[in-house]
Short mmCIF file of C-alpha atoms in Angstrom, two decimals:
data_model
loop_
_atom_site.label_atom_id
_atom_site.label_comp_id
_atom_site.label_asym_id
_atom_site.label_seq_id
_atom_site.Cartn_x
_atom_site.Cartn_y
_atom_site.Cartn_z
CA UNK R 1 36.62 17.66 -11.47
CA UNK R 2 37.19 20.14 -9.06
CA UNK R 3 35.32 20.32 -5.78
CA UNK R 4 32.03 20.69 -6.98
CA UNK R 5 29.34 22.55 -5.06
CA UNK R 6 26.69 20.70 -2.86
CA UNK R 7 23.68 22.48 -4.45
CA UNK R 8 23.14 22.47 -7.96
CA UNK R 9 23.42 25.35 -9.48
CA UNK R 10 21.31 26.77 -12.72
CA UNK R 11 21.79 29.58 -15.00
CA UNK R 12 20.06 30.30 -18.38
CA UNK R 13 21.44 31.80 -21.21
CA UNK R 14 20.34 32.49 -25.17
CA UNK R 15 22.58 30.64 -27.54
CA UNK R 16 20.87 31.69 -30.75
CA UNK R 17 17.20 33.19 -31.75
CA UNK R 18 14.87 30.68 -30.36
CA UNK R 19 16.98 27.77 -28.28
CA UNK R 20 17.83 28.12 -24.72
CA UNK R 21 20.77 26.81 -23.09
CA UNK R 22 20.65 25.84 -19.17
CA UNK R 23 24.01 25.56 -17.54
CA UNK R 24 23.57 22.80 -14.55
CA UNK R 25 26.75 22.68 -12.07
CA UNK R 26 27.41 20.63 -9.20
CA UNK R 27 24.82 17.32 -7.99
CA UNK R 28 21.51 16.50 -9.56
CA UNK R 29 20.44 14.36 -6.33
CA UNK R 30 17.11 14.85 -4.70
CA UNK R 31 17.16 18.58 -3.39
CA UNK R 32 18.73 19.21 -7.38
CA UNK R 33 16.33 17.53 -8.92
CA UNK R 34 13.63 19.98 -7.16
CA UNK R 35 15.59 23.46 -8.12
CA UNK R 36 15.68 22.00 -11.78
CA UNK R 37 11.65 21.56 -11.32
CA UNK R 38 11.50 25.09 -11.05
CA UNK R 39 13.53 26.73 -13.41
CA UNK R 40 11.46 24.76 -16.33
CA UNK R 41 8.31 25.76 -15.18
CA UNK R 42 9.48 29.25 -15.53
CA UNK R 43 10.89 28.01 -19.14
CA UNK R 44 7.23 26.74 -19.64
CA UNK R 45 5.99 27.38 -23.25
CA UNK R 46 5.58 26.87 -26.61
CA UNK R 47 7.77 25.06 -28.61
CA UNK R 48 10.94 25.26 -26.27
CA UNK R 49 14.26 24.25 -27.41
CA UNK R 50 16.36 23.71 -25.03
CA UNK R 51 19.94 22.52 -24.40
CA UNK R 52 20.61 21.32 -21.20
CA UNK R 53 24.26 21.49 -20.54
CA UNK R 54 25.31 18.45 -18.06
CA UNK R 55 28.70 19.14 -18.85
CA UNK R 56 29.95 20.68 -14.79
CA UNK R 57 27.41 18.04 -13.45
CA UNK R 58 29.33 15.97 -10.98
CA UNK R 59 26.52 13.48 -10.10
CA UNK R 60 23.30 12.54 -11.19
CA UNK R 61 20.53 10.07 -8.68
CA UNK R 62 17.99 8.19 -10.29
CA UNK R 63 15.54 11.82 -8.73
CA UNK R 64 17.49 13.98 -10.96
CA UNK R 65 17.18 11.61 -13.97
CA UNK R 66 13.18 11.88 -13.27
CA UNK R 67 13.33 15.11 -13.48
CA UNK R 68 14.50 15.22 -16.69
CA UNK R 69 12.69 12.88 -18.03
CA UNK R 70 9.46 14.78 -17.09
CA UNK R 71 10.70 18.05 -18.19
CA UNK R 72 11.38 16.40 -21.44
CA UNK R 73 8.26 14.79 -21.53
CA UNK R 74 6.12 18.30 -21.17
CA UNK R 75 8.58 20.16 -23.50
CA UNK R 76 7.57 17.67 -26.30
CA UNK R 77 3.63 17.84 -25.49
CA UNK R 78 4.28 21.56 -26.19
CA UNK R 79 6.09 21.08 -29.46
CA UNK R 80 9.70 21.84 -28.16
CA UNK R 81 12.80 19.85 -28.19
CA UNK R 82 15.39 19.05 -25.41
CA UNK R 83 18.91 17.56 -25.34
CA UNK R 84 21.54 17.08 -23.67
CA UNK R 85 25.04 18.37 -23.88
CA UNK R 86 28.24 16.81 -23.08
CA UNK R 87 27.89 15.07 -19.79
CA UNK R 88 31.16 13.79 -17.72
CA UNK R 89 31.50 10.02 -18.49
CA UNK R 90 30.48 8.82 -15.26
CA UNK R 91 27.22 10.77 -15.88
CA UNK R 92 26.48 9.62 -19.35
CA UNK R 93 27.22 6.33 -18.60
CA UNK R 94 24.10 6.93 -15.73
CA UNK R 95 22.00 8.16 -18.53
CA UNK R 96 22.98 5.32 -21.00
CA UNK R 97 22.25 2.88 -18.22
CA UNK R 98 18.51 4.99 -17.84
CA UNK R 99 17.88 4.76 -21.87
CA UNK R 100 16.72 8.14 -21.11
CA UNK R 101 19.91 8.70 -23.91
CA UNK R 102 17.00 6.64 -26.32
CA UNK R 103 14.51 9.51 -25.43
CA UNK R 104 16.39 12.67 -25.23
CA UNK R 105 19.50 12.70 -27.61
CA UNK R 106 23.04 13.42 -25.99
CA UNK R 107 25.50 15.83 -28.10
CA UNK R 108 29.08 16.61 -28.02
CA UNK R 109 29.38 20.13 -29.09
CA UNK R 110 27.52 23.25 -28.92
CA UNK R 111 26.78 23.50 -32.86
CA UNK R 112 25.26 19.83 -32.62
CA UNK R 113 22.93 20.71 -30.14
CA UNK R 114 21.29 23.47 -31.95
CA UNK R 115 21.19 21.68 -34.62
CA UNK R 116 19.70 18.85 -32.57
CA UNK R 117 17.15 21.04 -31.17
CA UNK R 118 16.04 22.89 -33.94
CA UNK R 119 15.50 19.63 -36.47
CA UNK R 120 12.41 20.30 -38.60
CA UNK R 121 9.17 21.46 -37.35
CA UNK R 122 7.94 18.78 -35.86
CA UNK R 123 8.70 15.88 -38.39
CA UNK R 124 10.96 14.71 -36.30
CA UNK R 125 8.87 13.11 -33.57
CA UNK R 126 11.92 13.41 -30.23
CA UNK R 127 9.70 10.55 -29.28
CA UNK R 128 9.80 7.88 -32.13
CA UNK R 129 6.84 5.23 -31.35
CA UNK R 130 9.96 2.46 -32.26
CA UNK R 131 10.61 -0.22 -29.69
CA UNK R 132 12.56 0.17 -26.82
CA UNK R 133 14.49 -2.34 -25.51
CA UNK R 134 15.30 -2.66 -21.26
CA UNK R 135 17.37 -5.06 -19.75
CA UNK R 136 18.33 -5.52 -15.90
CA UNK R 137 20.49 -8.27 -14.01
CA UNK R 138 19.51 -8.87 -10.10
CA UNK R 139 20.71 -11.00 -7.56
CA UNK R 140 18.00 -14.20 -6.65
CA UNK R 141 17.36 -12.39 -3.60
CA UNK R 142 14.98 -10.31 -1.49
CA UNK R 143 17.22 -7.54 -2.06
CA UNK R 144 17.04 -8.50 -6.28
CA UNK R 145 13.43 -8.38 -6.22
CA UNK R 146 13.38 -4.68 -4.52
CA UNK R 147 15.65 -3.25 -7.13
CA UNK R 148 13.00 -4.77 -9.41
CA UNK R 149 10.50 -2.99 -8.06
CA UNK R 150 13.01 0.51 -8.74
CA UNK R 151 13.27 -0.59 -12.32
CA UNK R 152 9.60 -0.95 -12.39
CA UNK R 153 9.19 3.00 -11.26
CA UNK R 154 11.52 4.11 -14.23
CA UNK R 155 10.38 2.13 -17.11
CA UNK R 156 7.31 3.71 -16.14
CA UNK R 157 8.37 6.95 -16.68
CA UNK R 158 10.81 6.38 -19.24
CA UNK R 159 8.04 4.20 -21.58
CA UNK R 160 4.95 6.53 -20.33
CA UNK R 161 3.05 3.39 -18.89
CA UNK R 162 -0.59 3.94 -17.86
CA UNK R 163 -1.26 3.78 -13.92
CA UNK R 164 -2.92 0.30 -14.84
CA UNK R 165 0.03 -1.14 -17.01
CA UNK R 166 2.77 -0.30 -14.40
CA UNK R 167 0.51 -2.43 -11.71
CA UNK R 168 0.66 -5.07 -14.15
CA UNK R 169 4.18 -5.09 -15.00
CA UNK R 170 4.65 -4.78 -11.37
CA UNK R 171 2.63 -7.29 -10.32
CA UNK R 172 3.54 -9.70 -13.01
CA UNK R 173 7.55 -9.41 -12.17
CA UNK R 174 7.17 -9.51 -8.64
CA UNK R 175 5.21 -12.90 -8.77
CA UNK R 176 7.42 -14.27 -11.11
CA UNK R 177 10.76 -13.38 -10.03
CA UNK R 178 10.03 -14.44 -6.52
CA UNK R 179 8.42 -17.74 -7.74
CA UNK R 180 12.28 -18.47 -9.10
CA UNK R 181 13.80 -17.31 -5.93
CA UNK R 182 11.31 -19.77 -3.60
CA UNK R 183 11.55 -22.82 -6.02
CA UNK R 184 14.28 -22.97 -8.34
CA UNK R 185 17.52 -25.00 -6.96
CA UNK R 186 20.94 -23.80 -8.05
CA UNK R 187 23.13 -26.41 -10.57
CA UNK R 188 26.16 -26.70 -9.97
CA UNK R 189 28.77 -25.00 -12.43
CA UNK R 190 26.18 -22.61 -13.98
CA UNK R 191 25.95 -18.68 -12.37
CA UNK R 192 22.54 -19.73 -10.86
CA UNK R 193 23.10 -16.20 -8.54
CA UNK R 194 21.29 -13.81 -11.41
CA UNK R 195 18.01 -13.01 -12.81
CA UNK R 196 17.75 -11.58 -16.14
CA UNK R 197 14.88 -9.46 -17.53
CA UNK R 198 14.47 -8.20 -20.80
CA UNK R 199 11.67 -5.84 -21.67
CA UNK R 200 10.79 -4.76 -24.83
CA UNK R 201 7.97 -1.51 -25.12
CA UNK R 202 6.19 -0.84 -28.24
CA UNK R 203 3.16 1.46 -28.42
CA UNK R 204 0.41 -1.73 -27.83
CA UNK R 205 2.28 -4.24 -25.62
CA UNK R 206 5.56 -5.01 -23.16
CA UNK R 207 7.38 -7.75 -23.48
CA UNK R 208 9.07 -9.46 -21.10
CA UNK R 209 11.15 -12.32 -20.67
CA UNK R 210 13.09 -13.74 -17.68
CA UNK R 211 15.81 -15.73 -17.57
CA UNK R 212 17.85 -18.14 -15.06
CA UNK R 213 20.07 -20.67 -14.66
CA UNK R 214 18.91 -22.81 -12.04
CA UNK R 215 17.36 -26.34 -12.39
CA UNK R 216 14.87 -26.88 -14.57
CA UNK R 217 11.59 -25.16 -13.23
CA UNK R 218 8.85 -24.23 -14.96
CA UNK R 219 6.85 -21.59 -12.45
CA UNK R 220 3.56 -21.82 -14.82
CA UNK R 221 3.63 -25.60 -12.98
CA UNK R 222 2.98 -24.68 -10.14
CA UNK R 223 -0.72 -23.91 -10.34
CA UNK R 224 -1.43 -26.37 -12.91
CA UNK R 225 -2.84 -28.68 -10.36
CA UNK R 226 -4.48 -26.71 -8.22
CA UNK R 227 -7.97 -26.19 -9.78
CA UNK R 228 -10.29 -24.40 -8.66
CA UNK R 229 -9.14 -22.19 -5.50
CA UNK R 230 -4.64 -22.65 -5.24
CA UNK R 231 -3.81 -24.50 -2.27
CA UNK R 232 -0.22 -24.33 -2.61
CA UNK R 233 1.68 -21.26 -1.56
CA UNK R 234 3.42 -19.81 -4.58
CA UNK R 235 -0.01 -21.11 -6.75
CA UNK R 236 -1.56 -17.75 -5.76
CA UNK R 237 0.72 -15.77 -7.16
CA UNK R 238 0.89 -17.54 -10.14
CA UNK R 239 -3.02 -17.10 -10.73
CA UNK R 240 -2.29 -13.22 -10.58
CA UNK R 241 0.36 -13.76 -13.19
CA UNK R 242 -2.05 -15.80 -15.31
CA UNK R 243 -4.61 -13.10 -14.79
CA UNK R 244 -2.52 -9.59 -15.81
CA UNK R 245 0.04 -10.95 -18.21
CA UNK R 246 -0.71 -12.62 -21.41
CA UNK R 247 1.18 -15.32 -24.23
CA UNK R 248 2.72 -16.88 -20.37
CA UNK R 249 5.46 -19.44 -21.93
CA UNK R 250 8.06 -21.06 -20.36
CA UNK R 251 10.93 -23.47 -21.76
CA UNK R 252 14.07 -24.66 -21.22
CA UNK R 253 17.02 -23.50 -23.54
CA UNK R 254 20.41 -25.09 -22.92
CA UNK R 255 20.64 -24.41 -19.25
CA UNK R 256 18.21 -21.41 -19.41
CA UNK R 257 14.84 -21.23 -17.84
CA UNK R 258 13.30 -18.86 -20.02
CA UNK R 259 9.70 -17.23 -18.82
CA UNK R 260 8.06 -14.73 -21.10
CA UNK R 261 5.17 -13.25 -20.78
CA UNK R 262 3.25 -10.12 -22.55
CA UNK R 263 1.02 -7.20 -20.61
CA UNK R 264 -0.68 -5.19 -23.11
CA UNK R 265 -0.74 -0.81 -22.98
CA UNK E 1 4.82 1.11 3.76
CA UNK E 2 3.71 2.15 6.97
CA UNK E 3 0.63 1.53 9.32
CA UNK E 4 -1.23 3.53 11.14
CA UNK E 5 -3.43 2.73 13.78
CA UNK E 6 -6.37 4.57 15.78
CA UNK E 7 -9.81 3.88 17.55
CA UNK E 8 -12.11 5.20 15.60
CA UNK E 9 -15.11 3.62 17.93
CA UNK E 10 -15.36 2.14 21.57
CA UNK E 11 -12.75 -1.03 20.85
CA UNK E 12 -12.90 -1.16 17.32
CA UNK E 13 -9.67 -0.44 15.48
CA UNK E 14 -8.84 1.27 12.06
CA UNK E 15 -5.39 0.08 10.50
CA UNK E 16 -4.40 2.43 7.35
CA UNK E 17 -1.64 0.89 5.20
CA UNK E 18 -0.17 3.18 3.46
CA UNK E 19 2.28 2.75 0.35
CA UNK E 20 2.73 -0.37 -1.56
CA UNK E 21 2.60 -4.36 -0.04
CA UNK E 22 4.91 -5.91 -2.46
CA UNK E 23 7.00 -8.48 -0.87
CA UNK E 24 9.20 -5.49 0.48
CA UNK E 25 6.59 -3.76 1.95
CA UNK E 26 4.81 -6.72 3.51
CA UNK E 27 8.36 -7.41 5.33
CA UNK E 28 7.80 -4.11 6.71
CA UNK E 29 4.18 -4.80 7.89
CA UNK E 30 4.46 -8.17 9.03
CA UNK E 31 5.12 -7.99 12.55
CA UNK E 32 3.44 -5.05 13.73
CA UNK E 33 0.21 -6.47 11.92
CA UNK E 34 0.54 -9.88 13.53
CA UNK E 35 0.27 -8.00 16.91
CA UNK E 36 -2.79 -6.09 15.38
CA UNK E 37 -5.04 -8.86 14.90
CA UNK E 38 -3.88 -11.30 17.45
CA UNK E 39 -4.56 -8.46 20.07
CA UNK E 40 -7.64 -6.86 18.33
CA UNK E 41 -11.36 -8.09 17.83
CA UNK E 42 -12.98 -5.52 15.97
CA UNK E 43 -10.80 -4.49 13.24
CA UNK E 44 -11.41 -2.41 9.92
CA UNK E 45 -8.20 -2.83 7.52
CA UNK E 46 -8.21 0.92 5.44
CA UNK E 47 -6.60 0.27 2.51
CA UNK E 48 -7.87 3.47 1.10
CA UNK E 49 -3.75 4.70 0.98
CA UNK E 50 -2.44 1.47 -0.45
CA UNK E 51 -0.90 1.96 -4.10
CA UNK E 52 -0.10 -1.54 -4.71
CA UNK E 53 -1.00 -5.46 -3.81
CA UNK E 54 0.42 -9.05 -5.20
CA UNK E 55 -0.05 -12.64 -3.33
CA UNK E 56 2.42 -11.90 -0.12
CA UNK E 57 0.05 -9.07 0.51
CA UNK E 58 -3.42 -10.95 0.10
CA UNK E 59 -1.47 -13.29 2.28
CA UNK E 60 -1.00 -11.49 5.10
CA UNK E 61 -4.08 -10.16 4.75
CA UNK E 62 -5.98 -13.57 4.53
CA UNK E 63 -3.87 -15.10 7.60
CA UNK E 64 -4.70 -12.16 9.61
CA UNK E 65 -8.24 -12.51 8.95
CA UNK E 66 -7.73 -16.56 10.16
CA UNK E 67 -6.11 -14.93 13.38
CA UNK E 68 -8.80 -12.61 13.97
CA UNK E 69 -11.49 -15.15 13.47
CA UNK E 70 -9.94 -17.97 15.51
CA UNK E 71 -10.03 -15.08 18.19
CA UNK E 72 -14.00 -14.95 17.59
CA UNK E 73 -13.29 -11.19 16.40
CA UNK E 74 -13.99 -9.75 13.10
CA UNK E 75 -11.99 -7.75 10.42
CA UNK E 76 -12.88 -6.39 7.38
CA UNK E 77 -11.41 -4.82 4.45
CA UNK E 78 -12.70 -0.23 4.13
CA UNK E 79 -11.85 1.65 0.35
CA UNK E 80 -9.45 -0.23 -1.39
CA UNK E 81 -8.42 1.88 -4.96
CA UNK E 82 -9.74 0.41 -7.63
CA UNK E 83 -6.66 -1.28 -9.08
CA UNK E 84 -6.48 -3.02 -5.14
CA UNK E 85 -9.99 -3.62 -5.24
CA UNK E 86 -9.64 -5.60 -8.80
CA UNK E 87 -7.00 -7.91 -7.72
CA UNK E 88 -8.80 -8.31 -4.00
CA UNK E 89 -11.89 -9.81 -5.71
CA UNK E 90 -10.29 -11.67 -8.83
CA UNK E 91 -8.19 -13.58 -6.55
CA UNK E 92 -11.19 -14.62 -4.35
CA UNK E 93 -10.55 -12.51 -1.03
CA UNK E 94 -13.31 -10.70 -1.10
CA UNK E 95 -15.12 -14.07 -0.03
CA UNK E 96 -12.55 -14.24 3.00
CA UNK E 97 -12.81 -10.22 4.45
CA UNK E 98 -15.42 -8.54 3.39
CA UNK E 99 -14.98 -5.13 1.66
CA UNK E 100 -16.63 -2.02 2.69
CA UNK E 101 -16.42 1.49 1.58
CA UNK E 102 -18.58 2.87 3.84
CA UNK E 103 -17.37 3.62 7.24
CA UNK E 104 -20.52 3.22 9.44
CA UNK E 105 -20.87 -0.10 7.80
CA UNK E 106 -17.43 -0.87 8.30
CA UNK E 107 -17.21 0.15 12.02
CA UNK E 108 -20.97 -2.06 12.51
CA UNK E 109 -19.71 -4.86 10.48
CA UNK E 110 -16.86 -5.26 12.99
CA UNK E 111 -18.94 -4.60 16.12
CA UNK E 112 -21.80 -7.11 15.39
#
């Protein structure tokens, strides 16, 4: 692209009776993300359709993305539609990365967007109660569990999580992840550097599992013999798991620790 | 996370924590809270900002309380939210610092 502008810039126009197209240029980073705020409260009402037109965005920061989301989010509540139109490749492949693409449909042309937008009248739910499916790779380090806790703030936008269920899942994570970073011991020959999580969010529950390839090590053990108060470091933070996640199951597949867990909505 | 520190009574110490003590956050904290309670006596902890606790945050909060007390001072825990509050007593350290969430009790809880 050519040099794009530091601010973002907005402009609204009328495609056809009814669905509104906004025209984003330049950086949805922080300061972006608040002039976007703006411009859709104006757009507030009734059954909005809107096309939001990504395609002279040269950047987009997990605050932009937010943004969206919530604009998307209060569009919907008011029986409107959003979607997006032809971002650059490095942007959708942001958005893909989000699953925001899972929430508010991305479209290649003009005529598939108003299409898109103006599906039924209301049978189409834009936010279908099917599962969605996140997954995230970190480093077995300090600086893996933070980007954890970064995940954590945009599944719980992106899934809608109650202020109690994000403190869960929060909690829950943090206690286990760093339970595999303190005690699990690297083999030799396997890629014992990552963490895997894979969470799955239906309307009742999120489930999780986490995966490694370390030792064998089953954090659940740690506690086990600590009855009543934990002695052990590391037990404590397993009683917290035990006492905001439920189904806690741990076993070993091939050369996979494998720790799943449930936290209902 | 930050933490924020004032006299709100003739040597008796309010420490806000503000943002979230996940194992980040506690990082953060640790050392200017060790020099808290190894230099105070009369300490109220206000957790009344905090969004978010797990174990390394009940730890430092629990070994701070054993440094106070080994110091024959006393500190005790003022407003944690409810979530906070929740995971303070199911984990048992409500039996270690007390938790207050009135302020006059706090500061003569501290003061004996």
């Amino acid at each position: 692209m050519a040099q794009a502008p530091r601010i973002l810039l907005i402009d609204t126009e009328a495609v056809v009776r009814g669905v509104i197209k906004v025209n984003l240029r330049g950086r949805l980073d922080v300061s972006g993300a608040q002039s976007i705020d703006a411009t859709f409260s104006r757009l507030a009402g009734a059954r909005q359709r809107l096309i939001v037109d990504l395609s002279r965005v040269s950047f987009i920061a997990s605050a932009g993305l937010r943004t969206l989301i919530l604009a998307a989010r209060r569009i919907a509540a008011d029986d409107g539609r959003m979607v997006f139109l032809l971002p650059d490749p490095s942007v959708e492949s942001v958005l893909i990365a989000s699953g925001i693409d899972r929430i508010v449909p991305v479209c290649r042309t003009v005529p598939d967007a108003v299409q898109a937008v103006s599906l039924g009248d209301g049978d189409d739910d834009p936010f279908p109660d099917k599962p969605l499916v996140f997954t995230l790779q970190v480093a077995r380090t300090p600086q893996g569990l933070r980007r954890i806790g970064a995940w954590v703030d945009e599944l719980g936008i992106l899934t809608n999580l109650s202020a109690r269920c994000e403190y869960a899942l929060r909690l829950c994570l943090e206690e286990a992840v760093s339970a595999i970073i303190a005690h699990a011991l690297p083999m030799p020959g396997a890629n014992a550097d990552l963490v895997s999580l894979r969470l799955i969010a239906d309307p009742n529950q999120l489930a999780i599992t986490i995966q490694d390839q370390c030792a064998s090590f089953n954090p659940l053990a740690i506690d086990e013999a600590d009855e009543p108060a934990p002695a052990t470091e590391g037990a404590l933070g397993i009683q917290l798991l035990r006492q905001h996640a439920r189904d806690l199951a741990w076993s070993r597949v091939g050369l996979t620790n494998r720790l799943a867990m449930t936290i209902p909505r | 996370m930050q933490l924020e520190t004032e006299e709100i009574a003739p040597g008796v110490t309010k420490a806000r924590l503000i943002g979230r003590l996940d194992i980040a956050g506690a990082r953060v904290i640790d050392l200017p809270f060790s020099v808290l309670v190894g230099a105070r006596r009369a300490l109220i902890v206000d957790l009344s900002a905090l969004e978010f606790i797990a174990s390394m945050g009940l730890r430092t909060l629990i070994m701070g309380a054993h440094t106070v007390k080994s110091k024959c001072g006393r500190m005790v825990l003022f407003r944690p939210p409810a979530a906070v509050e929740a995971v303070l007593v199911s984990s048992g350290t409500d039996k270690v610092l007390p938790i207050l969430h009135d302020l006059d009790e706090a500061v003569r809880a501290v003061s004996g």
